[in-house]
Amino acid sequence: MKLETIRTWKERVGKWTKGLAGISFICVLGMLLLNVADVLLSKLFQRPIIGTYELTQRILMCAVFTAFAYGQSQKAHINMTIVIRHFPRPVRFALFTLMSILSVICAGAVAYGAWKQGMVALNSHYITEILYIPLFPFYFVEAVSMAAFTLTLLYDTVLYVMAIFRDDLAQMIQAEWS
């Protein structure tokens, strides 16, 4: 596979995950506006918005999980490369691939667990305590977001496997290491 093709796919993954990051941005903006309105109404008119804390909890969960895949596509997550960067390229990227495979497994397990919890919340009719909002949609947002994160990690893992054998790809990947 040519390096230009890999860069094209990398840009596509970045655009795709940026859409999820947009959801995260909207959630953070919504939390900000909701909490400012709650404080203003509480202090000026002694009329707080009922359930603000509850809504903030749920929106924050969506904001965090929808940002993971974008963070991975932008290489914003921390990778401990301080030791392995001194190893020969095949060993360096074999170890980096192993770490990435473990990340894929963990993220996939969280996605699966969130989906299962969403199904339990749906079938058991779990709701929030104050506003009685069904909880299952929030678990499904988490599950879909973690599945996207898992796929982004999997894409990077494939690149790391290829970098074991290709110096040009290894240099491209290492340029993102701090």
PDB file of N, CA and C in Angstrom, residues 54-100:
ATOM      1  N   GLU A  54     -28.735  16.450  37.223  1.00  0.00           N
ATOM      2  CA  GLU A  54     -29.024  15.178  36.557  1.00  0.00           C
ATOM      3  C   GLU A  54     -28.756  15.272  35.044  1.00  0.00           C
ATOM      4  N   LEU A  55     -29.223  16.336  34.437  1.00  0.00           N
ATOM      5  CA  LEU A  55     -28.984  16.541  33.003  1.00  0.00           C
ATOM      6  C   LEU A  55     -27.495  16.717  32.712  1.00  0.00           C
ATOM      7  N   THR A  56     -26.816  17.463  33.564  1.00  0.00           N
ATOM      8  CA  THR A  56     -25.384  17.689  33.372  1.00  0.00           C
ATOM      9  C   THR A  56     -24.623  16.373  33.431  1.00  0.00           C
ATOM     10  N   GLN A  57     -24.990  15.497  34.353  1.00  0.00           N
ATOM     11  CA  GLN A  57     -24.340  14.184  34.441  1.00  0.00           C
ATOM     12  C   GLN A  57     -24.478  13.412  33.129  1.00  0.00           C
ATOM     13  N   ARG A  58     -25.657  13.359  32.601  1.00  0.00           N
ATOM     14  CA  ARG A  58     -25.922  12.574  31.378  1.00  0.00           C
ATOM     15  C   ARG A  58     -25.267  13.203  30.150  1.00  0.00           C
ATOM     16  N   ILE A  59     -25.337  14.525  30.075  1.00  0.00           N
ATOM     17  CA  ILE A  59     -24.723  15.211  28.934  1.00  0.00           C
ATOM     18  C   ILE A  59     -23.200  15.079  28.988  1.00  0.00           C
ATOM     19  N   LEU A  60     -22.641  15.152  30.191  1.00  0.00           N
ATOM     20  CA  LEU A  60     -21.195  15.005  30.343  1.00  0.00           C
ATOM     21  C   LEU A  60     -20.737  13.623  29.878  1.00  0.00           C
ATOM     22  N   MET A  61     -21.509  12.600  30.202  1.00  0.00           N
ATOM     23  CA  MET A  61     -21.171  11.251  29.759  1.00  0.00           C
ATOM     24  C   MET A  61     -21.103  11.205  28.229  1.00  0.00           C
ATOM     25  N   CYS A  62     -22.084  11.802  27.576  1.00  0.00           N
ATOM     26  CA  CYS A  62     -22.090  11.829  26.105  1.00  0.00           C
ATOM     27  C   CYS A  62     -20.916  12.642  25.570  1.00  0.00           C
ATOM     28  N   ALA A  63     -20.615  13.766  26.203  1.00  0.00           N
ATOM     29  CA  ALA A  63     -19.517  14.625  25.748  1.00  0.00           C
ATOM     30  C   ALA A  63     -18.178  13.900  25.817  1.00  0.00           C
ATOM     31  N   VAL A  64     -17.944  13.190  26.895  1.00  0.00           N
ATOM     32  CA  VAL A  64     -16.663  12.502  27.077  1.00  0.00           C
ATOM     33  C   VAL A  64     -16.507  11.367  26.071  1.00  0.00           C
ATOM     34  N   PHE A  65     -17.484  10.501  25.980  1.00  0.00           N
ATOM     35  CA  PHE A  65     -17.342   9.324  25.120  1.00  0.00           C
ATOM     36  C   PHE A  65     -17.303   9.665  23.633  1.00  0.00           C
ATOM     37  N   THR A  66     -18.024  10.717  23.225  1.00  0.00           N
ATOM     38  CA  THR A  66     -17.995  11.072  21.804  1.00  0.00           C
ATOM     39  C   THR A  66     -16.687  11.748  21.409  1.00  0.00           C
ATOM     40  N   ALA A  67     -15.860  12.137  22.363  1.00  0.00           N
ATOM     41  CA  ALA A  67     -14.577  12.780  22.049  1.00  0.00           C
ATOM     42  C   ALA A  67     -13.427  11.780  21.914  1.00  0.00           C
ATOM     43  N   PHE A  68     -13.588  10.561  22.397  1.00  0.00           N
ATOM     44  CA  PHE A  68     -12.479   9.599  22.402  1.00  0.00           C
ATOM     45  C   PHE A  68     -11.924   9.295  21.014  1.00  0.00           C
ATOM     46  N   ALA A  69     -12.780   8.984  20.065  1.00  0.00           N
ATOM     47  CA  ALA A  69     -12.313   8.595  18.726  1.00  0.00           C
ATOM     48  C   ALA A  69     -11.562   9.746  18.061  1.00  0.00           C
ATOM     49  N   TYR A  70     -12.064  10.961  18.218  1.00  0.00           N
ATOM     50  CA  TYR A  70     -11.381  12.117  17.641  1.00  0.00           C
ATOM     51  C   TYR A  70     -10.013  12.306  18.293  1.00  0.00           C
ATOM     52  N   GLY A  71      -9.970  12.163  19.602  1.00  0.00           N
ATOM     53  CA  GLY A  71      -8.688  12.265  20.309  1.00  0.00           C
ATOM     54  C   GLY A  71      -7.674  11.258  19.774  1.00  0.00           C
ATOM     55  N   GLN A  72      -8.135  10.052  19.479  1.00  0.00           N
ATOM     56  CA  GLN A  72      -7.241   9.035  18.929  1.00  0.00           C
ATOM     57  C   GLN A  72      -6.795   9.401  17.516  1.00  0.00           C
ATOM     58  N   SER A  73      -7.711   9.887  16.708  1.00  0.00           N
ATOM     59  CA  SER A  73      -7.342  10.224  15.328  1.00  0.00           C
ATOM     60  C   SER A  73      -6.377  11.403  15.278  1.00  0.00           C
ATOM     61  N   GLN A  74      -6.393  12.253  16.306  1.00  0.00           N
ATOM     62  CA  GLN A  74      -5.474  13.387  16.376  1.00  0.00           C
ATOM     63  C   GLN A  74      -4.233  13.077  17.204  1.00  0.00           C
ATOM     64  N   LYS A  75      -4.132  11.838  17.675  1.00  0.00           N
ATOM     65  CA  LYS A  75      -3.005  11.379  18.503  1.00  0.00           C
ATOM     66  C   LYS A  75      -2.862  12.214  19.771  1.00  0.00           C
ATOM     67  N   ALA A  76      -3.996  12.534  20.380  1.00  0.00           N
ATOM     68  CA  ALA A  76      -4.011  13.329  21.598  1.00  0.00           C
ATOM     69  C   ALA A  76      -3.882  12.471  22.859  1.00  0.00           C
ATOM     70  N   HIS A  77      -4.073  11.157  22.714  1.00  0.00           N
ATOM     71  CA  HIS A  77      -3.937  10.271  23.859  1.00  0.00           C
ATOM     72  C   HIS A  77      -2.457  10.017  24.135  1.00  0.00           C
ATOM     73  N   ILE A  78      -2.141   9.751  25.363  1.00  0.00           N
ATOM     74  CA  ILE A  78      -0.756   9.566  25.774  1.00  0.00           C
ATOM     75  C   ILE A  78      -0.297   8.153  25.417  1.00  0.00           C
ATOM     76  N   ASN A  79       0.847   8.072  24.761  1.00  0.00           N
ATOM     77  CA  ASN A  79       1.511   6.797  24.493  1.00  0.00           C
ATOM     78  C   ASN A  79       2.888   6.855  25.137  1.00  0.00           C
ATOM     79  N   MET A  80       3.231   5.826  25.855  1.00  0.00           N
ATOM     80  CA  MET A  80       4.523   5.787  26.536  1.00  0.00           C
ATOM     81  C   MET A  80       5.577   5.213  25.594  1.00  0.00           C
ATOM     82  N   THR A  81       6.200   6.078  24.822  1.00  0.00           N
ATOM     83  CA  THR A  81       7.190   5.652  23.830  1.00  0.00           C
ATOM     84  C   THR A  81       8.611   5.992  24.257  1.00  0.00           C
ATOM     85  N   ILE A  82       8.779   6.460  25.476  1.00  0.00           N
ATOM     86  CA  ILE A  82      10.079   6.928  25.930  1.00  0.00           C
ATOM     87  C   ILE A  82      11.134   5.807  25.908  1.00  0.00           C
ATOM     88  N   VAL A  83      10.720   4.575  26.163  1.00  0.00           N
ATOM     89  CA  VAL A  83      11.659   3.459  26.177  1.00  0.00           C
ATOM     90  C   VAL A  83      11.726   2.783  24.810  1.00  0.00           C
ATOM     91  N   ILE A  84      10.567   2.500  24.228  1.00  0.00           N
ATOM     92  CA  ILE A  84      10.572   1.697  22.998  1.00  0.00           C
ATOM     93  C   ILE A  84      11.130   2.443  21.794  1.00  0.00           C
ATOM     94  N   ARG A  85      11.198   3.769  21.847  1.00  0.00           N
ATOM     95  CA  ARG A  85      11.720   4.524  20.702  1.00  0.00           C
ATOM     96  C   ARG A  85      13.200   4.235  20.450  1.00  0.00           C
ATOM     97  N   HIS A  86      13.885   3.654  21.443  1.00  0.00           N
ATOM     98  CA  HIS A  86      15.308   3.346  21.297  1.00  0.00           C
ATOM     99  C   HIS A  86      15.551   1.930  20.764  1.00  0.00           C
ATOM    100  N   PHE A  87      14.501   1.136  20.619  1.00  0.00           N
ATOM    101  CA  PHE A  87      14.632  -0.226  20.102  1.00  0.00           C
ATOM    102  C   PHE A  87      14.718  -0.204  18.576  1.00  0.00           C
ATOM    103  N   PRO A  88      15.203  -1.289  17.981  1.00  0.00           N
ATOM    104  CA  PRO A  88      15.163  -1.383  16.508  1.00  0.00           C
ATOM    105  C   PRO A  88      13.710  -1.338  16.021  1.00  0.00           C
ATOM    106  N   ARG A  89      13.502  -0.818  14.802  1.00  0.00           N
ATOM    107  CA  ARG A  89      12.150  -0.607  14.271  1.00  0.00           C
ATOM    108  C   ARG A  89      11.241  -1.817  14.412  1.00  0.00           C
ATOM    109  N   PRO A  90      11.654  -3.028  14.019  1.00  0.00           N
ATOM    110  CA  PRO A  90      10.714  -4.163  14.146  1.00  0.00           C
ATOM    111  C   PRO A  90      10.278  -4.435  15.590  1.00  0.00           C
ATOM    112  N   VAL A  91      11.220  -4.353  16.510  1.00  0.00           N
ATOM    113  CA  VAL A  91      10.891  -4.596  17.918  1.00  0.00           C
ATOM    114  C   VAL A  91      10.028  -3.453  18.447  1.00  0.00           C
ATOM    115  N   ARG A  92      10.397  -2.227  18.102  1.00  0.00           N
ATOM    116  CA  ARG A  92       9.662  -1.034  18.538  1.00  0.00           C
ATOM    117  C   ARG A  92       8.194  -1.123  18.143  1.00  0.00           C
ATOM    118  N   PHE A  93       7.949  -1.455  16.871  1.00  0.00           N
ATOM    119  CA  PHE A  93       6.567  -1.472  16.410  1.00  0.00           C
ATOM    120  C   PHE A  93       5.844  -2.763  16.771  1.00  0.00           C
ATOM    121  N   ALA A  94       6.563  -3.826  17.029  1.00  0.00           N
ATOM    122  CA  ALA A  94       5.909  -5.039  17.540  1.00  0.00           C
ATOM    123  C   ALA A  94       5.359  -4.761  18.942  1.00  0.00           C
ATOM    124  N   LEU A  95       6.150  -4.095  19.772  1.00  0.00           N
ATOM    125  CA  LEU A  95       5.680  -3.748  21.120  1.00  0.00           C
ATOM    126  C   LEU A  95       4.557  -2.711  21.061  1.00  0.00           C
ATOM    127  N   PHE A  96       4.691  -1.730  20.166  1.00  0.00           N
ATOM    128  CA  PHE A  96       3.655  -0.711  20.024  1.00  0.00           C
ATOM    129  C   PHE A  96       2.351  -1.338  19.528  1.00  0.00           C
ATOM    130  N   THR A  97       2.481  -2.317  18.634  1.00  0.00           N
ATOM    131  CA  THR A  97       1.304  -3.045  18.145  1.00  0.00           C
ATOM    132  C   THR A  97       0.647  -3.812  19.278  1.00  0.00           C
ATOM    133  N   LEU A  98       1.452  -4.463  20.108  1.00  0.00           N
ATOM    134  CA  LEU A  98       0.907  -5.209  21.256  1.00  0.00           C
ATOM    135  C   LEU A  98       0.129  -4.274  22.186  1.00  0.00           C
ATOM    136  N   MET A  99       0.704  -3.112  22.474  1.00  0.00           N
ATOM    137  CA  MET A  99      -0.001  -2.146  23.325  1.00  0.00           C
ATOM    138  C   MET A  99      -1.301  -1.690  22.667  1.00  0.00           C
ATOM    139  N   SER A 100      -1.260  -1.511  21.370  1.00  0.00           N
ATOM    140  CA  SER A 100      -2.454  -1.071  20.645  1.00  0.00           C
ATOM    141  C   SER A 100      -3.529  -2.162  20.631  1.00  0.00           C
TER     142      SER A 100
END
